Each structure stands twice: as C-alpha cells, then as structure tokens.
Amino acid sequence: MAGGASAADVRSILALPSPSTPGPSQPKPTAPKTARKPEGISRELYSLIGPSAPSLTAQLAKPRLKQKPNLGRGNKVAKWRVLAFVWRVYVLKEEWQEFSNPGRADSLKLCHWVKATTDPTAEYQFAKYNVPSTVYTYSQDEYNRLLEDKDWTKEETDYLFNVVREYDLRFYVVADRYDYPGGQPRTIEDLKDRYYSVCRRLIRNRPWAGDESSKVQLVASFFYDKDREVTRKKYIASLENRTPDQIAEEEALYVEVKRLEQNERRFAKERDELLKTIAGVDSGLPGVAADDEVQIALFGDPKKKKKGGNGMDIDSPISGPSGIISLGPSTPTRRVQSAKSVAYDALHCILRSDVMPTNVPPTKAAHQPVYLRSSRLPMPKASMAPKINQALAELDVSHTRLVMPTRENCSQLEGLFDAAAALVDTKKVVDKVDQEIRVLKARLAGRASVGARSEGADADSKNQGEQAEDGERDAEGEAEGEATEKADRAVSVAASVRSYSRKRSKRSASVSSVDTSTTSATRASRKRQRN
Amino acid sequence: MVNYGADEVSALVLDIGTSSIRAGYAGEDTPKAVVPTSYGFTPQTQDPLDVPMEAGGDPAADAAEIKKKAKLHIGQHGPSMFRHGMEVANPMQAGLIHDFTPIPSLIRYAFETGLSCNAAEHPVLVTEPPWNTPANRERMAEIMFEEFQVPAFYISNTGVLNAFAVGKGTALVIDIGQAMASVTPVVDGFVLRKGLASSALPQLVHAHAKHLLSTPTQRRPGGIQLIPHQLISSKQPVDPAVAPIYSLREDRIPGVTPSWREWYEGREVDEWVMSVAGVLDQGWNDQLAASRPPRQYEFPTGFNDWFGPERFLVGEQYFIHSAQMVASNPNIPKTLPALIAQSLSACEPDLRTVLLGNIVLTGGGSLFAGLGERLSNELMRNFAHMKIHAPGNPTERRFGGWLGGSILASLGTFHQLWISKEEWQEHGKAIVGQRCK
C-alpha cells in the first residue's frame, strides 16, 4: 500500500527529472487494459486518478520495495503527503525544483514547488527584495581631514558604522546592541549625532556630481539636532511621569474649559436669536451681530439700498426667504446688505437671488429653498421638446450634458432653448408660405400653358405673367405679414445660435434649416421695406 | 506558488520548551508533533559483557555515563507510564537547555516518530528563548549539523517569533510558559536585549498551588494526598472534603522513584490549576472572591472538594506578592506588572507608546483563567493608550513561538538567512552569532 511510503520516499520520487517520464531503471509504463486496481496504490488514490496514470503507478509502486519501519501515525500522514504530491504534479503541473538564492554567498541549493514551465535558471523571484541599505564609508585620509572628534576615536567610529550597517540604520536596535569594548556608554542620541554628522561632512566635502540644490537637500536629510532631541525626550519622559493626581487635575481643567466654551456659545446663540426677533438681523451674521447693522435694519439706510435692485421688493412688506419676521405691516422691512456683506458675497461667490415674486403670499409654498443648480437645469417645453431636440441635433449642438452649470451657462442654455423654439416656429411658418407659393406657381403655370396654346396672346400672357408675379409677391407679402415678427426674431435667433455654436466650436458648415430661415427672413424683411 | 511572499522549501520548525517540544513543517498553522520535554529513563544495570573503560572517574561524569546508557522513554507514553525504577528528568532549566545529553534523542523522536521524516533532507529552524546564551545556540547548531546532518539551519528568538505569529514586527511580547514568564520588547524584528525582563513566576505560582493543596487546613485536616492514579488499585466515591477511601497498588510502591513521584505530583497540581484556579479581574477582594461560584475537583485518590475563594489566591501570585512573602524571600520572582515596568523603563521613551500599543500576550501559561482580563485592567490603570493582543485561539497561544517560526521559515525573503552546512564547515561556530542576530 502506498501509505507505507514515508517522506523520504516521496522526496526520492520528487528527485526524478520529470514525473511524467519514468527513469530508465523503472519498468516501461504499460497501459493496463483492465480497470483493476494496480498494486501499490491506495484505493482512495486510485479512485482519484483513475486507471489513466500508469507511470504514476510504477513510481508509487517502486518505493514500496525498500520497506521502512511503520512508525506510528506516519502511515496516515504519508498517505496524505502522497495525495498532495499527486495533486501538485498532475493537477497544478508543478515541479520540485532546485534554486539558488543570489542573496547567499554560498552554494546552498534549496528546493521549492514551481510551475513546471518555469525556467530553472531564472533569477530567484525574492532576490529583488534584498536591498542593502546605503551606509557611507570613509578612508583614513578622509577621517584625518574631516572627521576628527574629541569624543570619538577612529576605531569606535568604525565600530559604529559597522553596527549601523549590520542593523540597517535601525537606531533603536543599534543603541541596544552597541557595545564597544572599553568605550564609554553611549546613548542613542550620541550615536545618531555622530553618525549623521559624519555623513554630513562626507557629503559636503566630497565632489558632487549633481546640482547644488540636490546636495543641499541630501545634507538636510542628514540633519540631526542632538540638543533638541534630548529636550524632546525629556518632555516625553516628563509627560509619562505625571502622577495620577496631575493627570486628574489636567483632565478637570480640560473639562472646565469645555464647559466655559459651551456657555459662551449658548450665550451668543441666545443673543443672536434675540436680535433676530427684534431687529430682523439675518442669522447668518458671523458671531454676534454688529450694532451698526442693527441700526440700519431698524431705521433703514437709503444709501445702502440694494444695488441693481429693480425696486420690486423695496416697498413690499413681504418677508424674504430668509424668514425675517416683519414687526408690522407698516414697517418696511427689507433685506439689508451692508458693504461688508457685499464684499463677503463677492469673495465667496454668493449670489443672492433678487427676483422675488411680489404677488405670492408669504407661505411656505412660495418659499424657495436652497437647491443645487445642477438639479434644476432648464429644459425645453414639453410640447416642443422633440422638435427642438431635432433642430438642435441638426445643428450639432449637444445640450444634454451641461458640464458646468454655472449661472451664466444656465441662462445661456435657457436662451438656446428659446431660440430653438423660435426657430422651430419660424420654420413652420416658412414651410406654410413655401407651400402656398408652390400652389400659386402651379396655378400660374397652368394658366401660362393655356395662354401659350392660344396664339397671339403674347402680350396677354406677359400681362398675366406680371399679374402672377404680382400675385406671388402678394402671397409673399401676406406670408411676410404673419411672419415678420417671428422672422425678425429668427434673425437674432440664427445669430445667437450661430454664435453659440461657434462658441462650442462645433459649428457645422451645412446648417440647412438655419440657412433657409435666414434667407427667407432677410428676403421677407427686404420685401417689407420695399412695401 | 506565491502567496503573500511565501516560498515553501519544506523547512522544519523545532520549538523546544520546558513543557513540550513542538515540531512541524513550516507553512502549517500547528505543529504536527508535540512531544513532552520531560522524559523517563531507566538506568541500565551494568552489562556484564561491557568492560568498564575507566574506573574511578569523577561522579558527575559517571552519572552522565549512566544517563547515556540508560534507556530513554520519550513521548506521550514516556514519563506518564509507570515503569519500575524509572526516573523522570527534564533537560530544561529556566527556559534554557541545561542538559544536552537527551536533546538529540528528543529531537530525533519528534522528527522521526512525530513527523516521520528525515531531518537531513530539510532545512531546520530552531527557536531559542531571548535570554539564551551564545554557547547554547552554538551547541544546538552543532547538534543539528553534526548529528542530524541538516542542509541548513537557523536559530531564532521566541520573542520575535511570537510577535511574527500575530503579524507584528514591533511588539511587547509577554510570554508566560511553564517555567518562565518574560517580557520582551521587539522592534522591527529585533529583540531589545536591554529591555528584556524575565522571571520564574510560573514556577512560583505552581509551588504556591501545591502548597495550598498539600497544607493541612481546618477543612482538610490531612492536606491532600497527591498520589498518582497509577499507584491506586481501587477507590470508593466519597462526599466532598471527606477523607478518601482507596487502596494502593503495593506491588508498584517499591519501584517508584522520587523523581517520577515529584513529576507526577507536579502534573496533578497543574491539572488542578488548569481546571479550577483563576484570577479575579479587578484585584483581590474578599467579598468578590467569596461571591464567585466554587468549583469541584476530584483527585486520583477519590478525594474531592469544592474550592471557593482559595482558587483565586493562586492567580493573584502573578500580579502581587504579599509583604510577608517578599520579606521572607528576597529573590522572589518579579510579578507581571513589575516585569512590564522594568522592561518599559529600559526602553527609549519614544518606543514606549508604540510598544504599549502592541502588547502581545502569549504562551500556554497565559491561558490561565482570567489572566488576560486582569492584566489588561492592571495595565489600563497605569498606561492610558495600551492595547493587548491576545490570540483567542488557545492553540495559537500555546504554540505562538512555533507558529512564528513556521511563518518565518516559509517566507521567500528568509531563505538567504539560512546557515548552510557549507558555511558551518567553513566558518564554524562563529557563523551562528553573526547570522542569527
């Protein structure tokens, strides 16, 4: 039974060059015709691999010849180990390969499992993590010239640099392991100070290939202020050495400060609310409301009327959206914007919405809460939407993605929709007029053909032709009468559309509908002038 | 296969402790072989055919000679089985290997019987306590290379390995074993030797428990007889705290050696401690101790009793020593808080906060009922920002050192650190100290 195989046997299997090609010493694999379980393979294993692994059978059967003493539970362990081996070799297609580690100075070869396709001569994948730290070295000459220190001998400095290299600049460990025979005891600050000062001196005095700033930077990275470090450490120590009483006192003081702060805040809030009630000062004022603003609010300052205000809300006793309560209907309450707050608004890009519906009662419904502009982008009118969209698509104007919904952009988008709507209207009228012209022309043509048939009616026909032309002109004039206003607008629309599309640098050369509307509009206006 | 930087080279990990030797394959989560370190041996009578080479040597050498010739009984059926004239010994003292004579046999047993493998085919990682001596580790390397012919060897510190086992490079490791309790500051995978503090506290706790059980009291006038069950032929059920009724196996009594008896009594006490003893989570308080439910325990003689407040006295030894005890014994082992304070005061102030935030509680002794909570409370009183990491899985605490070794030896980046046989032959013992920092 394969279970008898111990770890050593498994290794001997592993040492084979390739598990699928049995060595010369082994019997040639013969495919068993019968499905009978071969000798030397456990039932579990056989049911796992089936009869299709004859080479495996041969290999597994072999170690059985050199029976080893059955050691306790090793039996069971070995069985699982064989299964694991089978799994790795036949399912994961792995190989037990030797590798050498470039991080090692000797020729130790360890083995590991790798994919069978891996190149055995490839560099060890973990070698790249073996990064030695850069520790400066110096020559005797350099030491004599630059690094003399009355506290340190050359030997001890050498020792320090060795230890630092050995522990990869971990100064806590260096200080722990530092034991220079016959030297004085050194603290971690002593060691760091010596090491960094030596490094600094070496960098400063060695020829430098790079530019000056990188050198300065490098020297700065080796900066070490021993006195400051010692002081810092003393602070830490004193912080740790506080007695429980001191800690408790500190805690009590902290709580007291918090309480005072809270009181202050509550007082400020109450005062603020009071002012709001009495004087109608906006609650958004920083801190406690300034007195002069209260004065303004109470008595009104004509100089500081809202700039650019259209006077709509000056005399209306309607409370603003900020919820200011008017004291009485006769008191003209209004939002007061001091110069300071204007400046503040400008600085923080705050735009106060001036337009306020005058005839809306001051209910909650009329109140417009703060909203994100991007959530209320202007949309084309529902009834016109498909046509407008089509027109815009024809113009190659993409309006669905307004990247930056600033106020200007929103109003521009709104203008675009208006223009597009006007354009669509105009188009409709133009189409109608065109249709009429076509009908009249057709009628004229019919009449002309009749005249042509009757000989000697040239003059008549000419007359009639003139008449027809007149008619046509009349029809145009009629159409023009209807369309004038719209056409006028259409010009501006077309212009604005053009300018817009130019702005978006997406203007297409063949804007058919715009062109027709423009020509018809210009013609119409010309005719109107003629009339 | 690359999993988290692992690269298995089928290394073996060997962790020798006072109570047990743990061995297994690197990369696994529990050691496959756990063998008691205590072993039994029956001194062989002088073989008449064997001519004594030198007569009248010094007695110590004679004793060693006898031991060498003795038949060793190792494993689960080693010391715990009764054999006529079998002595029991433990090669460890204060967590260190004191007697190297039986060590190769123990290791061989662990590898060949426990793992059924040949150590000559595997790199072996061995652990050592942080206070191990250079001579000791070199001897261990010698055993591994010369006797077991391992291709590669490394010896690593249990403090570091316990930190690695919980995934930390920097930690304050509190390791409570069977013989020693130690506090080891580990920074970036290196032990700070100056901050190392250890004491034989668990032995004191054990002695205290034994004293508690065997001393006659009002309730138990005769104290408790800790007679191993191998020596008892029959017993009758009795009421709690009533003298037991049992009969001894008289045929075995003459074959009992003092060392076996002592070992077995120690085991009895340990079992009692494990199942009954505990520690209060907020310092000693008579009322609180009395309010806790008592626990019943039956000894091999059939004697059984309910243990009330006294069971909490045992654990108290870990944290505080009574004034009279300190006065009577100036060399009393330091308590856990004292060890931690000593260790921290020897560390850099900068490091203290980091270490306190990464306290690792490990070792089989830390599974003492209520110890983790009590320690946490004790430390919380003195240090504000303190965090104890104690693996919840008992296996991880018992085999923390082994587990760390298992992780370390399966790392791809570790394989350049092995001391190979070639290097051992070239540089000799010095390489051990150079490589294993």
PDB file of C-alpha atoms in Angstrom, chain B residues 18-165:
ATOM      1  CA  THR B  18      10.026  23.371  29.171  1.00  0.00           C
ATOM      2  CA  SER B  19       6.746  21.527  28.913  1.00  0.00           C
ATOM      3  CA  SER B  20       6.857  20.279  25.346  1.00  0.00           C
ATOM      4  CA  ILE B  21       8.863  20.104  22.164  1.00  0.00           C
ATOM      5  CA  ARG B  22       6.943  21.269  19.111  1.00  0.00           C
ATOM      6  CA  ALA B  23       7.947  20.187  15.636  1.00  0.00           C
ATOM      7  CA  GLY B  24       6.288  20.543  12.279  1.00  0.00           C
ATOM      8  CA  TYR B  25       6.562  21.770   8.740  1.00  0.00           C
ATOM      9  CA  ALA B  26       6.993  25.436   8.030  1.00  0.00           C
ATOM     10  CA  GLY B  27       3.926  26.977   6.461  1.00  0.00           C
ATOM     11  CA  GLU B  28       1.455  24.973   8.520  1.00  0.00           C
ATOM     12  CA  ASP B  29      -0.557  26.505  11.317  1.00  0.00           C
ATOM     13  CA  THR B  30       0.012  23.972  14.062  1.00  0.00           C
ATOM     14  CA  PRO B  31       2.941  21.751  14.881  1.00  0.00           C
ATOM     15  CA  LYS B  32       2.344  18.166  13.801  1.00  0.00           C
ATOM     16  CA  ALA B  33       4.380  16.703  16.622  1.00  0.00           C
ATOM     17  CA  VAL B  34       4.073  17.828  20.234  1.00  0.00           C
ATOM     18  CA  VAL B  35       6.292  15.774  22.498  1.00  0.00           C
ATOM     19  CA  PRO B  36       6.658  16.260  26.256  1.00  0.00           C
ATOM     20  CA  THR B  37      10.115  17.535  27.102  1.00  0.00           C
ATOM     21  CA  SER B  38      10.213  15.539  30.291  1.00  0.00           C
ATOM     22  CA  TYR B  39      11.464  12.072  29.622  1.00  0.00           C
ATOM     23  CA  GLY B  40      11.748   8.914  31.624  1.00  0.00           C
ATOM     24  CA  PHE B  41      14.838   6.804  31.837  1.00  0.00           C
ATOM     25  CA  THR B  42      15.645   3.541  33.479  1.00  0.00           C
ATOM     26  CA  PRO B  43      19.294   3.324  34.458  1.00  0.00           C
ATOM     27  CA  GLN B  44      20.614   0.134  32.955  1.00  0.00           C
ATOM     28  CA  THR B  45      22.366  -2.224  35.266  1.00  0.00           C
ATOM     29  CA  GLN B  46      25.986  -2.701  34.310  1.00  0.00           C
ATOM     30  CA  ASP B  47      26.166  -5.025  31.384  1.00  0.00           C
ATOM     31  CA  PRO B  48      28.441  -7.896  32.412  1.00  0.00           C
ATOM     32  CA  LEU B  49      29.853  -8.114  28.873  1.00  0.00           C
ATOM     33  CA  ASP B  50      30.696  -4.435  28.780  1.00  0.00           C
ATOM     34  CA  VAL B  51      34.121  -3.942  30.259  1.00  0.00           C
ATOM     35  CA  PRO B  52      34.304  -0.674  32.125  1.00  0.00           C
ATOM     36  CA  MET B  53      36.757   1.503  30.230  1.00  0.00           C
ATOM     37  CA  GLU B  54      37.900   3.691  33.061  1.00  0.00           C
ATOM     38  CA  ALA B  55      37.230   3.025  36.675  1.00  0.00           C
ATOM     39  CA  GLY B  56      37.078   5.604  39.405  1.00  0.00           C
ATOM     40  CA  GLY B  57      36.223   8.656  37.293  1.00  0.00           C
ATOM     41  CA  ASP B  58      34.581  11.647  38.870  1.00  0.00           C
ATOM     42  CA  PRO B  59      30.989  11.025  39.935  1.00  0.00           C
ATOM     43  CA  ALA B  60      29.476  13.646  37.632  1.00  0.00           C
ATOM     44  CA  ALA B  61      30.985  12.016  34.583  1.00  0.00           C
ATOM     45  CA  ASP B  62      29.805   8.693  35.902  1.00  0.00           C
ATOM     46  CA  ALA B  63      26.296   9.980  36.243  1.00  0.00           C
ATOM     47  CA  ALA B  64      26.403  11.324  32.701  1.00  0.00           C
ATOM     48  CA  GLU B  65      27.728   7.994  31.536  1.00  0.00           C
ATOM     49  CA  ILE B  66      24.909   6.167  33.261  1.00  0.00           C
ATOM     50  CA  LYS B  67      22.390   8.519  31.770  1.00  0.00           C
ATOM     51  CA  LYS B  68      23.799   7.976  28.342  1.00  0.00           C
ATOM     52  CA  LYS B  69      23.459   4.258  28.686  1.00  0.00           C
ATOM     53  CA  ALA B  70      20.040   4.481  30.228  1.00  0.00           C
ATOM     54  CA  LYS B  71      17.034   3.533  28.222  1.00  0.00           C
ATOM     55  CA  LEU B  72      15.052   6.624  27.448  1.00  0.00           C
ATOM     56  CA  HIS B  73      11.274   6.751  27.452  1.00  0.00           C
ATOM     57  CA  ILE B  74      10.126   9.637  25.331  1.00  0.00           C
ATOM     58  CA  GLY B  75       6.790  10.807  24.118  1.00  0.00           C
ATOM     59  CA  GLN B  76       3.223  10.555  25.352  1.00  0.00           C
ATOM     60  CA  HIS B  77       3.909   7.123  26.733  1.00  0.00           C
ATOM     61  CA  GLY B  78       7.266   8.073  28.165  1.00  0.00           C
ATOM     62  CA  PRO B  79       7.219   9.519  31.656  1.00  0.00           C
ATOM     63  CA  SER B  80       3.486   9.186  32.150  1.00  0.00           C
ATOM     64  CA  MET B  81       3.572   5.408  32.086  1.00  0.00           C
ATOM     65  CA  PHE B  82       4.570   3.539  35.161  1.00  0.00           C
ATOM     66  CA  ARG B  83       7.806   1.605  34.844  1.00  0.00           C
ATOM     67  CA  HIS B  84       9.734   0.025  37.619  1.00  0.00           C
ATOM     68  CA  GLY B  85      12.599   2.195  38.679  1.00  0.00           C
ATOM     69  CA  MET B  86      12.015   4.800  36.010  1.00  0.00           C
ATOM     70  CA  GLU B  87      13.365   8.239  36.766  1.00  0.00           C
ATOM     71  CA  VAL B  88      11.942  11.341  35.158  1.00  0.00           C
ATOM     72  CA  ALA B  89      14.090  14.282  34.119  1.00  0.00           C
ATOM     73  CA  ASN B  90      13.712  17.486  32.211  1.00  0.00           C
ATOM     74  CA  PRO B  91      16.655  18.867  30.248  1.00  0.00           C
ATOM     75  CA  MET B  92      15.418  22.448  30.641  1.00  0.00           C
ATOM     76  CA  GLN B  93      16.177  24.888  33.374  1.00  0.00           C
ATOM     77  CA  ALA B  94      14.824  28.433  33.431  1.00  0.00           C
ATOM     78  CA  GLY B  95      13.703  28.018  29.854  1.00  0.00           C
ATOM     79  CA  LEU B  96      17.191  27.161  28.639  1.00  0.00           C
ATOM     80  CA  ILE B  97      18.567  23.797  27.681  1.00  0.00           C
ATOM     81  CA  HIS B  98      20.585  22.811  30.668  1.00  0.00           C
ATOM     82  CA  ASP B  99      21.405  19.220  29.862  1.00  0.00           C
ATOM     83  CA  PHE B 100      22.164  18.495  26.230  1.00  0.00           C
ATOM     84  CA  THR B 101      22.529  14.745  26.657  1.00  0.00           C
ATOM     85  CA  PRO B 102      18.949  13.711  25.929  1.00  0.00           C
ATOM     86  CA  ILE B 103      18.279  16.533  23.463  1.00  0.00           C
ATOM     87  CA  PRO B 104      19.296  14.634  20.306  1.00  0.00           C
ATOM     88  CA  SER B 105      17.084  11.726  21.319  1.00  0.00           C
ATOM     89  CA  LEU B 106      14.152  14.021  21.960  1.00  0.00           C
ATOM     90  CA  ILE B 107      14.611  15.806  18.653  1.00  0.00           C
ATOM     91  CA  ARG B 108      15.026  12.531  16.824  1.00  0.00           C
ATOM     92  CA  TYR B 109      11.830  11.276  18.367  1.00  0.00           C
ATOM     93  CA  ALA B 110       9.955  14.411  17.321  1.00  0.00           C
ATOM     94  CA  PHE B 111      11.243  14.289  13.754  1.00  0.00           C
ATOM     95  CA  GLU B 112      11.205  10.612  13.068  1.00  0.00           C
ATOM     96  CA  THR B 113       8.251   9.420  15.080  1.00  0.00           C
ATOM     97  CA  GLY B 114       6.198  12.573  15.140  1.00  0.00           C
ATOM     98  CA  LEU B 115       6.785  13.752  11.582  1.00  0.00           C
ATOM     99  CA  SER B 116       8.187  10.551  10.118  1.00  0.00           C
ATOM    100  CA  CYS B 117      10.743  12.467   8.147  1.00  0.00           C
ATOM    101  CA  ASN B 118      14.469  12.595   7.808  1.00  0.00           C
ATOM    102  CA  ALA B 119      15.932  15.860   9.081  1.00  0.00           C
ATOM    103  CA  ALA B 120      18.888  15.517   6.706  1.00  0.00           C
ATOM    104  CA  GLU B 121      16.544  16.456   3.865  1.00  0.00           C
ATOM    105  CA  HIS B 122      15.066  19.600   5.356  1.00  0.00           C
ATOM    106  CA  PRO B 123      16.348  22.968   6.473  1.00  0.00           C
ATOM    107  CA  VAL B 124      15.590  23.292  10.176  1.00  0.00           C
ATOM    108  CA  LEU B 125      14.611  26.407  12.080  1.00  0.00           C
ATOM    109  CA  VAL B 126      15.077  26.125  15.844  1.00  0.00           C
ATOM    110  CA  THR B 127      13.795  28.561  18.437  1.00  0.00           C
ATOM    111  CA  GLU B 128      15.546  29.879  21.496  1.00  0.00           C
ATOM    112  CA  PRO B 129      14.414  31.986  24.426  1.00  0.00           C
ATOM    113  CA  PRO B 130      15.549  35.626  24.279  1.00  0.00           C
ATOM    114  CA  TRP B 131      17.956  35.105  27.154  1.00  0.00           C
ATOM    115  CA  ASN B 132      19.691  32.159  25.529  1.00  0.00           C
ATOM    116  CA  THR B 133      23.474  32.056  25.828  1.00  0.00           C
ATOM    117  CA  PRO B 134      25.747  32.060  22.755  1.00  0.00           C
ATOM    118  CA  ALA B 135      27.278  28.778  23.878  1.00  0.00           C
ATOM    119  CA  ASN B 136      23.856  27.192  23.988  1.00  0.00           C
ATOM    120  CA  ARG B 137      22.847  28.197  20.490  1.00  0.00           C
ATOM    121  CA  GLU B 138      26.179  27.107  19.088  1.00  0.00           C
ATOM    122  CA  ARG B 139      25.719  23.740  20.746  1.00  0.00           C
ATOM    123  CA  MET B 140      22.299  23.496  19.159  1.00  0.00           C
ATOM    124  CA  ALA B 141      23.771  24.281  15.766  1.00  0.00           C
ATOM    125  CA  GLU B 142      26.367  21.620  16.319  1.00  0.00           C
ATOM    126  CA  ILE B 143      23.744  19.028  17.165  1.00  0.00           C
ATOM    127  CA  MET B 144      21.761  19.911  14.094  1.00  0.00           C
ATOM    128  CA  PHE B 145      24.661  19.891  11.665  1.00  0.00           C
ATOM    129  CA  GLU B 146      26.698  17.060  13.111  1.00  0.00           C
ATOM    130  CA  GLU B 147      24.073  14.666  14.374  1.00  0.00           C
ATOM    131  CA  PHE B 148      21.180  15.358  12.079  1.00  0.00           C
ATOM    132  CA  GLN B 149      23.163  16.405   9.020  1.00  0.00           C
ATOM    133  CA  VAL B 150      20.686  19.159   8.201  1.00  0.00           C
ATOM    134  CA  PRO B 151      21.400  21.031   4.950  1.00  0.00           C
ATOM    135  CA  ALA B 152      20.633  24.391   6.530  1.00  0.00           C
ATOM    136  CA  PHE B 153      19.911  25.718   9.986  1.00  0.00           C
ATOM    137  CA  TYR B 154      18.726  28.881  11.651  1.00  0.00           C
ATOM    138  CA  ILE B 155      18.029  29.741  15.241  1.00  0.00           C
ATOM    139  CA  SER B 156      15.516  32.423  16.037  1.00  0.00           C
ATOM    140  CA  ASN B 157      14.220  34.136  19.108  1.00  0.00           C
ATOM    141  CA  THR B 158      10.844  33.165  20.557  1.00  0.00           C
ATOM    142  CA  GLY B 159      10.125  36.807  21.394  1.00  0.00           C
ATOM    143  CA  VAL B 160      10.458  37.805  17.763  1.00  0.00           C
ATOM    144  CA  LEU B 161       8.605  34.729  16.572  1.00  0.00           C
ATOM    145  CA  ASN B 162       5.701  35.360  18.929  1.00  0.00           C
ATOM    146  CA  ALA B 163       5.424  38.865  17.518  1.00  0.00           C
ATOM    147  CA  PHE B 164       5.529  37.464  13.971  1.00  0.00           C
ATOM    148  CA  ALA B 165       2.875  34.907  14.861  1.00  0.00           C
TER     149      ALA B 165
END
